[in-house]
Amino acid sequence: MATANRINGDLNNTEVLRKTLEIRPDSSYASRSLAIPENEDDHAVRARYRPFLHRHDVAKSDWVSKLELSTALKMAEADMASNERLKVLVLYGSLRQRSYSRLLAYESARILFRLGCDVRVYDPAGLPVKDDVNHDHAKVQELRDLSRWSDGHVWVSPEQHGILTAVFKNQIDWIPLSTGSVRPTQGRTLAIAQVSGGSQSFNTVNALRILGRWMRMFAIPNQSSVPKAYTQFTGESSPEDSTAFLDAEGGSRLMASGNRDRLVDCMEEFVKYTIIMRQHFDLFNDRFSERVEREAKRAREEAKTEEKEKAGEEGNSKSLGGANVVNGIDVNGV
């Protein structure tokens, strides 16, 4: 086959690109929300795990409500017709009063909530440092229960000294790879993001991706990294001044930028992947090595059971054979 002459060659390898279909936005889904209505939500869950929610007038007019998300909304709507809402656990990695990882986690949660997810944000305050004695601690059990409950995770960590924080890593360390026959994170999807006080970096998201793989999770291809986070969020706003609070969208919001667009990309992609992956959860958890191990264990248990039954039969036979038995009655000495 003849090929065209190139001066510099195909530097971007465009020849191997697969033809993609352009999906046009559906205007009928503009401002559409699949969020759980307050009157249908669990009030205890809403109070404890949804601190990202704003009052109704703010939520219906903020930047999240205006996002063009028609494709993901259609997918979520179709999935919800026959399944439960996607269950998403959000973790962040700072205990500071104005924590930018927490603020980014809240913005992530707001996007996911609009897309119909049951979103729960875990507060790491009060979680003990990982040891061998606090397994029954309330905060440890809460974290493990949330992970077991979830279909997917969103991890947001600050970058400190070039890597993720101890506050974040401590949460993952408390989630075991296995609890009996249950693996609290295996087969779940994962979205990752980081905030930095300095210039752009990807050290933390790269570390989170490795950590997610170790926890047997499926990390989505996209990721979010927000540099100079202290310049990326608006200031706080008091709800006492209702007009100013509404204009500020509740305050402490992520400002419009390419960083914000990337975060939206990640949350949209996360929902799409989780919808597709969740229906095959058991299939992805089926592993050759574990099947071999289970069958070997089952064979050993069956062998032990047969040995016990055989030993019992031989014992009964010896007992009966050594006695003078007539019609099942021992007449020895009669």
Short mmCIF file of N, CA and C in Angstrom, two decimals, residues 22-145:
data_model
loop_
_atom_site.label_atom_id
_atom_site.label_comp_id
_atom_site.label_asym_id
_atom_site.label_seq_id
_atom_site.Cartn_x
_atom_site.Cartn_y
_atom_site.Cartn_z
N GLU A 22 -19.24 11.22 17.76
CA GLU A 22 -19.52 12.44 18.53
C GLU A 22 -20.90 12.34 19.16
N ILE A 23 -20.95 12.49 20.46
CA ILE A 23 -22.23 12.45 21.18
C ILE A 23 -22.66 13.89 21.45
N ARG A 24 -23.74 14.29 20.83
CA ARG A 24 -24.20 15.67 20.97
C ARG A 24 -24.97 15.86 22.29
N PRO A 25 -24.82 17.01 22.91
CA PRO A 25 -25.58 17.30 24.14
C PRO A 25 -27.08 17.26 23.88
N ASP A 26 -27.80 16.80 24.87
CA ASP A 26 -29.26 16.76 24.80
C ASP A 26 -29.79 17.90 25.66
N SER A 27 -30.34 18.91 25.01
CA SER A 27 -30.79 20.11 25.71
C SER A 27 -31.93 19.85 26.69
N SER A 28 -32.63 18.72 26.51
CA SER A 28 -33.74 18.42 27.42
C SER A 28 -33.23 18.05 28.81
N TYR A 29 -31.92 17.78 28.93
CA TYR A 29 -31.35 17.44 30.22
C TYR A 29 -30.60 18.62 30.86
N ALA A 30 -30.71 19.79 30.25
CA ALA A 30 -30.07 20.97 30.80
C ALA A 30 -30.64 21.26 32.18
N SER A 31 -29.77 21.42 33.14
CA SER A 31 -30.15 21.70 34.54
C SER A 31 -30.93 20.55 35.19
N ARG A 32 -30.99 19.41 34.53
CA ARG A 32 -31.69 18.25 35.09
C ARG A 32 -30.86 17.68 36.25
N SER A 33 -31.52 17.26 37.30
CA SER A 33 -30.83 16.68 38.45
C SER A 33 -31.50 15.38 38.87
N LEU A 34 -30.66 14.38 39.18
CA LEU A 34 -31.15 13.10 39.69
C LEU A 34 -30.87 12.98 41.19
N ALA A 35 -30.57 14.09 41.82
CA ALA A 35 -30.24 14.09 43.24
C ALA A 35 -31.38 13.55 44.09
N ILE A 36 -31.03 12.93 45.21
CA ILE A 36 -32.04 12.41 46.14
C ILE A 36 -32.79 13.58 46.76
N PRO A 37 -34.11 13.65 46.58
CA PRO A 37 -34.88 14.74 47.20
C PRO A 37 -34.78 14.66 48.72
N GLU A 38 -34.79 15.79 49.37
CA GLU A 38 -34.64 15.81 50.82
C GLU A 38 -35.72 15.00 51.52
N ASN A 39 -36.95 15.05 51.00
CA ASN A 39 -38.05 14.33 51.65
C ASN A 39 -37.98 12.82 51.43
N GLU A 40 -37.08 12.36 50.53
CA GLU A 40 -36.90 10.93 50.30
C GLU A 40 -35.58 10.42 50.87
N ASP A 41 -34.77 11.33 51.36
CA ASP A 41 -33.46 10.96 51.88
C ASP A 41 -33.55 10.51 53.33
N ASP A 42 -32.59 9.70 53.74
CA ASP A 42 -32.48 9.30 55.14
C ASP A 42 -31.91 10.50 55.91
N HIS A 43 -32.68 11.02 56.85
CA HIS A 43 -32.29 12.26 57.53
C HIS A 43 -31.00 12.09 58.32
N ALA A 44 -30.80 10.93 58.93
CA ALA A 44 -29.57 10.70 59.70
C ALA A 44 -28.36 10.65 58.77
N VAL A 45 -28.50 9.99 57.63
CA VAL A 45 -27.42 9.91 56.65
C VAL A 45 -27.13 11.29 56.08
N ARG A 46 -28.18 12.02 55.79
CA ARG A 46 -28.01 13.36 55.22
C ARG A 46 -27.26 14.27 56.18
N ALA A 47 -27.60 14.21 57.44
CA ALA A 47 -26.97 15.07 58.44
C ALA A 47 -25.51 14.69 58.68
N ARG A 48 -25.21 13.40 58.63
CA ARG A 48 -23.87 12.94 58.98
C ARG A 48 -22.91 12.89 57.81
N TYR A 49 -23.41 12.48 56.65
CA TYR A 49 -22.51 12.19 55.53
C TYR A 49 -22.66 13.12 54.32
N ARG A 50 -23.53 14.09 54.39
CA ARG A 50 -23.69 14.98 53.24
C ARG A 50 -23.50 16.46 53.62
N PRO A 51 -22.37 16.80 54.24
CA PRO A 51 -22.11 18.19 54.62
C PRO A 51 -21.89 19.11 53.41
N PHE A 52 -21.75 18.51 52.23
CA PHE A 52 -21.53 19.28 51.01
C PHE A 52 -22.80 19.92 50.47
N LEU A 53 -23.95 19.50 50.98
CA LEU A 53 -25.22 20.00 50.46
C LEU A 53 -25.49 21.42 50.94
N HIS A 54 -25.98 22.26 50.01
CA HIS A 54 -26.39 23.61 50.34
C HIS A 54 -27.91 23.70 50.34
N ARG A 55 -28.40 24.80 50.84
CA ARG A 55 -29.85 24.98 50.83
C ARG A 55 -30.36 25.00 49.39
N HIS A 56 -31.65 24.79 49.22
CA HIS A 56 -32.22 24.53 47.90
C HIS A 56 -31.97 25.66 46.91
N ASP A 57 -32.11 26.91 47.32
CA ASP A 57 -31.96 28.01 46.36
C ASP A 57 -30.53 28.12 45.84
N VAL A 58 -29.55 27.74 46.66
CA VAL A 58 -28.16 27.74 46.21
C VAL A 58 -27.92 26.57 45.27
N ALA A 59 -28.37 25.39 45.66
CA ALA A 59 -28.11 24.18 44.86
C ALA A 59 -28.74 24.24 43.48
N LYS A 60 -29.88 24.89 43.34
CA LYS A 60 -30.57 24.91 42.04
C LYS A 60 -30.01 25.96 41.10
N SER A 61 -29.09 26.80 41.58
CA SER A 61 -28.56 27.86 40.72
C SER A 61 -27.04 27.94 40.71
N ASP A 62 -26.34 27.02 41.38
CA ASP A 62 -24.87 27.10 41.42
C ASP A 62 -24.27 26.53 40.14
N TRP A 63 -22.95 26.54 40.05
CA TRP A 63 -22.28 26.13 38.81
C TRP A 63 -22.46 24.65 38.50
N VAL A 64 -22.63 23.83 39.54
CA VAL A 64 -22.84 22.40 39.31
C VAL A 64 -24.17 22.15 38.62
N SER A 65 -25.19 22.91 39.00
CA SER A 65 -26.53 22.73 38.42
C SER A 65 -26.58 23.10 36.95
N LYS A 66 -25.58 23.87 36.48
CA LYS A 66 -25.58 24.35 35.10
C LYS A 66 -24.70 23.51 34.17
N LEU A 67 -24.05 22.49 34.71
CA LEU A 67 -23.15 21.67 33.90
C LEU A 67 -23.90 20.87 32.84
N GLU A 68 -23.30 20.73 31.66
CA GLU A 68 -23.86 19.91 30.60
C GLU A 68 -23.40 18.47 30.83
N LEU A 69 -24.30 17.65 31.37
CA LEU A 69 -23.97 16.28 31.74
C LEU A 69 -24.99 15.29 31.18
N SER A 70 -25.55 15.62 30.03
CA SER A 70 -26.69 14.85 29.52
C SER A 70 -26.38 13.37 29.31
N THR A 71 -25.20 13.04 28.80
CA THR A 71 -24.89 11.63 28.54
C THR A 71 -24.83 10.83 29.84
N ALA A 72 -24.09 11.35 30.84
CA ALA A 72 -24.00 10.66 32.12
C ALA A 72 -25.35 10.62 32.82
N LEU A 73 -26.12 11.69 32.70
CA LEU A 73 -27.45 11.72 33.32
C LEU A 73 -28.35 10.65 32.70
N LYS A 74 -28.29 10.49 31.39
CA LYS A 74 -29.10 9.46 30.72
C LYS A 74 -28.69 8.06 31.18
N MET A 75 -27.39 7.84 31.26
CA MET A 75 -26.89 6.54 31.72
C MET A 75 -27.35 6.26 33.14
N ALA A 76 -27.23 7.25 34.01
CA ALA A 76 -27.62 7.07 35.41
C ALA A 76 -29.12 6.85 35.54
N GLU A 77 -29.88 7.60 34.77
CA GLU A 77 -31.33 7.46 34.80
C GLU A 77 -31.77 6.07 34.38
N ALA A 78 -31.16 5.56 33.30
CA ALA A 78 -31.48 4.21 32.83
C ALA A 78 -31.07 3.17 33.85
N ASP A 79 -29.91 3.35 34.46
CA ASP A 79 -29.43 2.40 35.46
C ASP A 79 -30.33 2.39 36.70
N MET A 80 -30.79 3.56 37.11
CA MET A 80 -31.63 3.67 38.30
C MET A 80 -33.02 3.06 38.09
N ALA A 81 -33.41 2.87 36.84
CA ALA A 81 -34.72 2.28 36.56
C ALA A 81 -34.79 0.83 37.03
N SER A 82 -33.65 0.15 37.12
CA SER A 82 -33.66 -1.25 37.52
C SER A 82 -32.67 -1.59 38.63
N ASN A 83 -31.91 -0.60 39.10
CA ASN A 83 -30.92 -0.84 40.14
C ASN A 83 -30.96 0.26 41.20
N GLU A 84 -30.29 -0.01 42.32
CA GLU A 84 -30.13 1.02 43.32
C GLU A 84 -29.22 2.12 42.79
N ARG A 85 -29.29 3.27 43.43
CA ARG A 85 -28.36 4.34 43.08
C ARG A 85 -26.93 3.87 43.31
N LEU A 86 -25.99 4.43 42.54
CA LEU A 86 -24.58 4.15 42.79
C LEU A 86 -24.22 4.64 44.19
N LYS A 87 -23.50 3.82 44.93
CA LYS A 87 -23.11 4.17 46.30
C LYS A 87 -21.63 4.56 46.29
N VAL A 88 -21.36 5.81 46.65
CA VAL A 88 -20.00 6.36 46.52
C VAL A 88 -19.49 6.85 47.87
N LEU A 89 -18.31 6.38 48.25
CA LEU A 89 -17.63 6.84 49.45
C LEU A 89 -16.55 7.84 49.05
N VAL A 90 -16.57 9.02 49.68
CA VAL A 90 -15.58 10.06 49.40
C VAL A 90 -14.66 10.22 50.62
N LEU A 91 -13.34 10.15 50.38
CA LEU A 91 -12.35 10.32 51.43
C LEU A 91 -11.46 11.51 51.10
N TYR A 92 -11.10 12.29 52.12
CA TYR A 92 -10.17 13.40 51.92
C TYR A 92 -9.08 13.31 52.99
N GLY A 93 -8.01 14.11 52.83
CA GLY A 93 -6.82 13.86 53.64
C GLY A 93 -6.28 15.00 54.46
N SER A 94 -7.14 15.79 55.07
CA SER A 94 -6.66 16.90 55.89
C SER A 94 -7.65 17.19 57.01
N LEU A 95 -7.10 17.63 58.15
CA LEU A 95 -7.93 17.99 59.31
C LEU A 95 -7.94 19.50 59.54
N ARG A 96 -7.37 20.26 58.62
CA ARG A 96 -7.33 21.71 58.77
C ARG A 96 -8.73 22.30 58.75
N GLN A 97 -8.89 23.45 59.41
CA GLN A 97 -10.20 24.09 59.45
C GLN A 97 -10.65 24.47 58.04
N ARG A 98 -9.75 25.06 57.27
CA ARG A 98 -10.05 25.32 55.86
C ARG A 98 -9.19 24.37 55.03
N SER A 99 -9.72 23.19 54.84
CA SER A 99 -9.01 22.13 54.15
C SER A 99 -9.39 22.14 52.68
N TYR A 100 -8.40 22.34 51.81
CA TYR A 100 -8.70 22.40 50.38
C TYR A 100 -9.00 21.02 49.81
N SER A 101 -8.45 19.98 50.39
CA SER A 101 -8.82 18.64 49.93
C SER A 101 -10.27 18.35 50.29
N ARG A 102 -10.71 18.85 51.45
CA ARG A 102 -12.11 18.67 51.82
C ARG A 102 -13.03 19.50 50.90
N LEU A 103 -12.62 20.73 50.59
CA LEU A 103 -13.43 21.57 49.71
C LEU A 103 -13.53 20.95 48.32
N LEU A 104 -12.43 20.36 47.82
CA LEU A 104 -12.47 19.70 46.51
C LEU A 104 -13.31 18.43 46.58
N ALA A 105 -13.23 17.73 47.71
CA ALA A 105 -14.05 16.53 47.90
C ALA A 105 -15.54 16.90 47.89
N TYR A 106 -15.87 18.03 48.51
CA TYR A 106 -17.27 18.48 48.53
C TYR A 106 -17.76 18.82 47.12
N GLU A 107 -16.90 19.48 46.32
CA GLU A 107 -17.32 19.80 44.96
C GLU A 107 -17.52 18.52 44.15
N SER A 108 -16.63 17.56 44.34
CA SER A 108 -16.79 16.26 43.68
C SER A 108 -18.12 15.62 44.07
N ALA A 109 -18.41 15.67 45.36
CA ALA A 109 -19.64 15.06 45.87
C ALA A 109 -20.88 15.73 45.30
N ARG A 110 -20.83 17.04 45.11
CA ARG A 110 -21.99 17.76 44.56
C ARG A 110 -22.26 17.33 43.12
N ILE A 111 -21.21 17.14 42.34
CA ILE A 111 -21.38 16.68 40.95
C ILE A 111 -21.98 15.27 40.95
N LEU A 112 -21.43 14.40 41.76
CA LEU A 112 -21.92 13.02 41.84
C LEU A 112 -23.36 12.96 42.33
N PHE A 113 -23.69 13.82 43.29
CA PHE A 113 -25.05 13.84 43.84
C PHE A 113 -26.05 14.24 42.77
N ARG A 114 -25.68 15.23 41.95
CA ARG A 114 -26.57 15.63 40.86
C ARG A 114 -26.75 14.48 39.86
N LEU A 115 -25.71 13.66 39.71
CA LEU A 115 -25.79 12.53 38.78
C LEU A 115 -26.48 11.31 39.39
N GLY A 116 -27.13 11.51 40.53
CA GLY A 116 -27.97 10.46 41.11
C GLY A 116 -27.29 9.53 42.09
N CYS A 117 -26.03 9.80 42.44
CA CYS A 117 -25.33 8.90 43.36
C CYS A 117 -25.75 9.13 44.80
N ASP A 118 -25.70 8.05 45.57
CA ASP A 118 -25.84 8.13 47.02
C ASP A 118 -24.44 8.37 47.55
N VAL A 119 -24.11 9.64 47.83
CA VAL A 119 -22.75 10.02 48.19
C VAL A 119 -22.61 10.19 49.69
N ARG A 120 -21.57 9.59 50.25
CA ARG A 120 -21.28 9.73 51.67
C ARG A 120 -19.83 10.11 51.87
N VAL A 121 -19.61 11.22 52.57
CA VAL A 121 -18.26 11.73 52.82
C VAL A 121 -17.87 11.35 54.24
N TYR A 122 -16.75 10.66 54.36
CA TYR A 122 -16.25 10.24 55.67
C TYR A 122 -15.38 11.32 56.27
N ASP A 123 -15.62 11.63 57.55
CA ASP A 123 -14.83 12.61 58.27
C ASP A 123 -13.72 11.88 59.03
N PRO A 124 -12.44 12.11 58.68
CA PRO A 124 -11.34 11.37 59.32
C PRO A 124 -11.01 11.85 60.73
N ALA A 125 -11.63 12.92 61.20
CA ALA A 125 -11.35 13.42 62.55
C ALA A 125 -11.72 12.36 63.58
N GLY A 126 -10.81 12.06 64.49
CA GLY A 126 -11.07 11.08 65.54
C GLY A 126 -10.66 9.67 65.19
N LEU A 127 -10.22 9.44 63.95
CA LEU A 127 -9.75 8.10 63.56
C LEU A 127 -8.38 7.88 64.18
N PRO A 128 -8.21 6.82 64.99
CA PRO A 128 -6.89 6.60 65.62
C PRO A 128 -5.83 6.23 64.60
N VAL A 129 -4.58 6.47 64.97
CA VAL A 129 -3.47 6.05 64.12
C VAL A 129 -3.47 4.53 64.06
N LYS A 130 -3.20 4.00 62.89
CA LYS A 130 -3.25 2.55 62.68
C LYS A 130 -2.37 1.80 63.68
N ASP A 131 -2.98 0.84 64.36
CA ASP A 131 -2.24 -0.02 65.29
C ASP A 131 -2.92 -1.39 65.32
N ASP A 132 -2.57 -2.20 66.29
CA ASP A 132 -3.14 -3.55 66.36
C ASP A 132 -4.17 -3.71 67.48
N VAL A 133 -4.60 -2.61 68.09
CA VAL A 133 -5.50 -2.72 69.24
C VAL A 133 -6.82 -1.98 69.07
N ASN A 134 -6.93 -1.14 68.04
CA ASN A 134 -8.13 -0.29 67.91
C ASN A 134 -9.09 -0.75 66.82
N HIS A 135 -9.07 -2.03 66.49
CA HIS A 135 -9.93 -2.52 65.41
C HIS A 135 -11.41 -2.32 65.71
N ASP A 136 -11.79 -2.31 66.97
CA ASP A 136 -13.20 -2.15 67.34
C ASP A 136 -13.58 -0.70 67.59
N HIS A 137 -12.65 0.22 67.36
CA HIS A 137 -12.94 1.65 67.54
C HIS A 137 -14.08 2.06 66.62
N ALA A 138 -14.97 2.92 67.11
CA ALA A 138 -16.16 3.31 66.35
C ALA A 138 -15.81 3.91 65.00
N LYS A 139 -14.79 4.75 64.93
CA LYS A 139 -14.41 5.39 63.67
C LYS A 139 -13.82 4.38 62.69
N VAL A 140 -13.13 3.38 63.19
CA VAL A 140 -12.58 2.32 62.34
C VAL A 140 -13.71 1.49 61.75
N GLN A 141 -14.65 1.08 62.59
CA GLN A 141 -15.77 0.28 62.11
C GLN A 141 -16.64 1.06 61.14
N GLU A 142 -16.81 2.35 61.40
CA GLU A 142 -17.58 3.20 60.49
C GLU A 142 -16.94 3.24 59.11
N LEU A 143 -15.64 3.43 59.07
CA LEU A 143 -14.93 3.50 57.80
C LEU A 143 -15.02 2.17 57.05
N ARG A 144 -14.82 1.07 57.75
CA ARG A 144 -14.88 -0.24 57.11
C ARG A 144 -16.29 -0.55 56.60
N ASP A 145 -17.29 -0.18 57.37
CA ASP A 145 -18.67 -0.41 56.95
C ASP A 145 -19.01 0.40 55.70
#
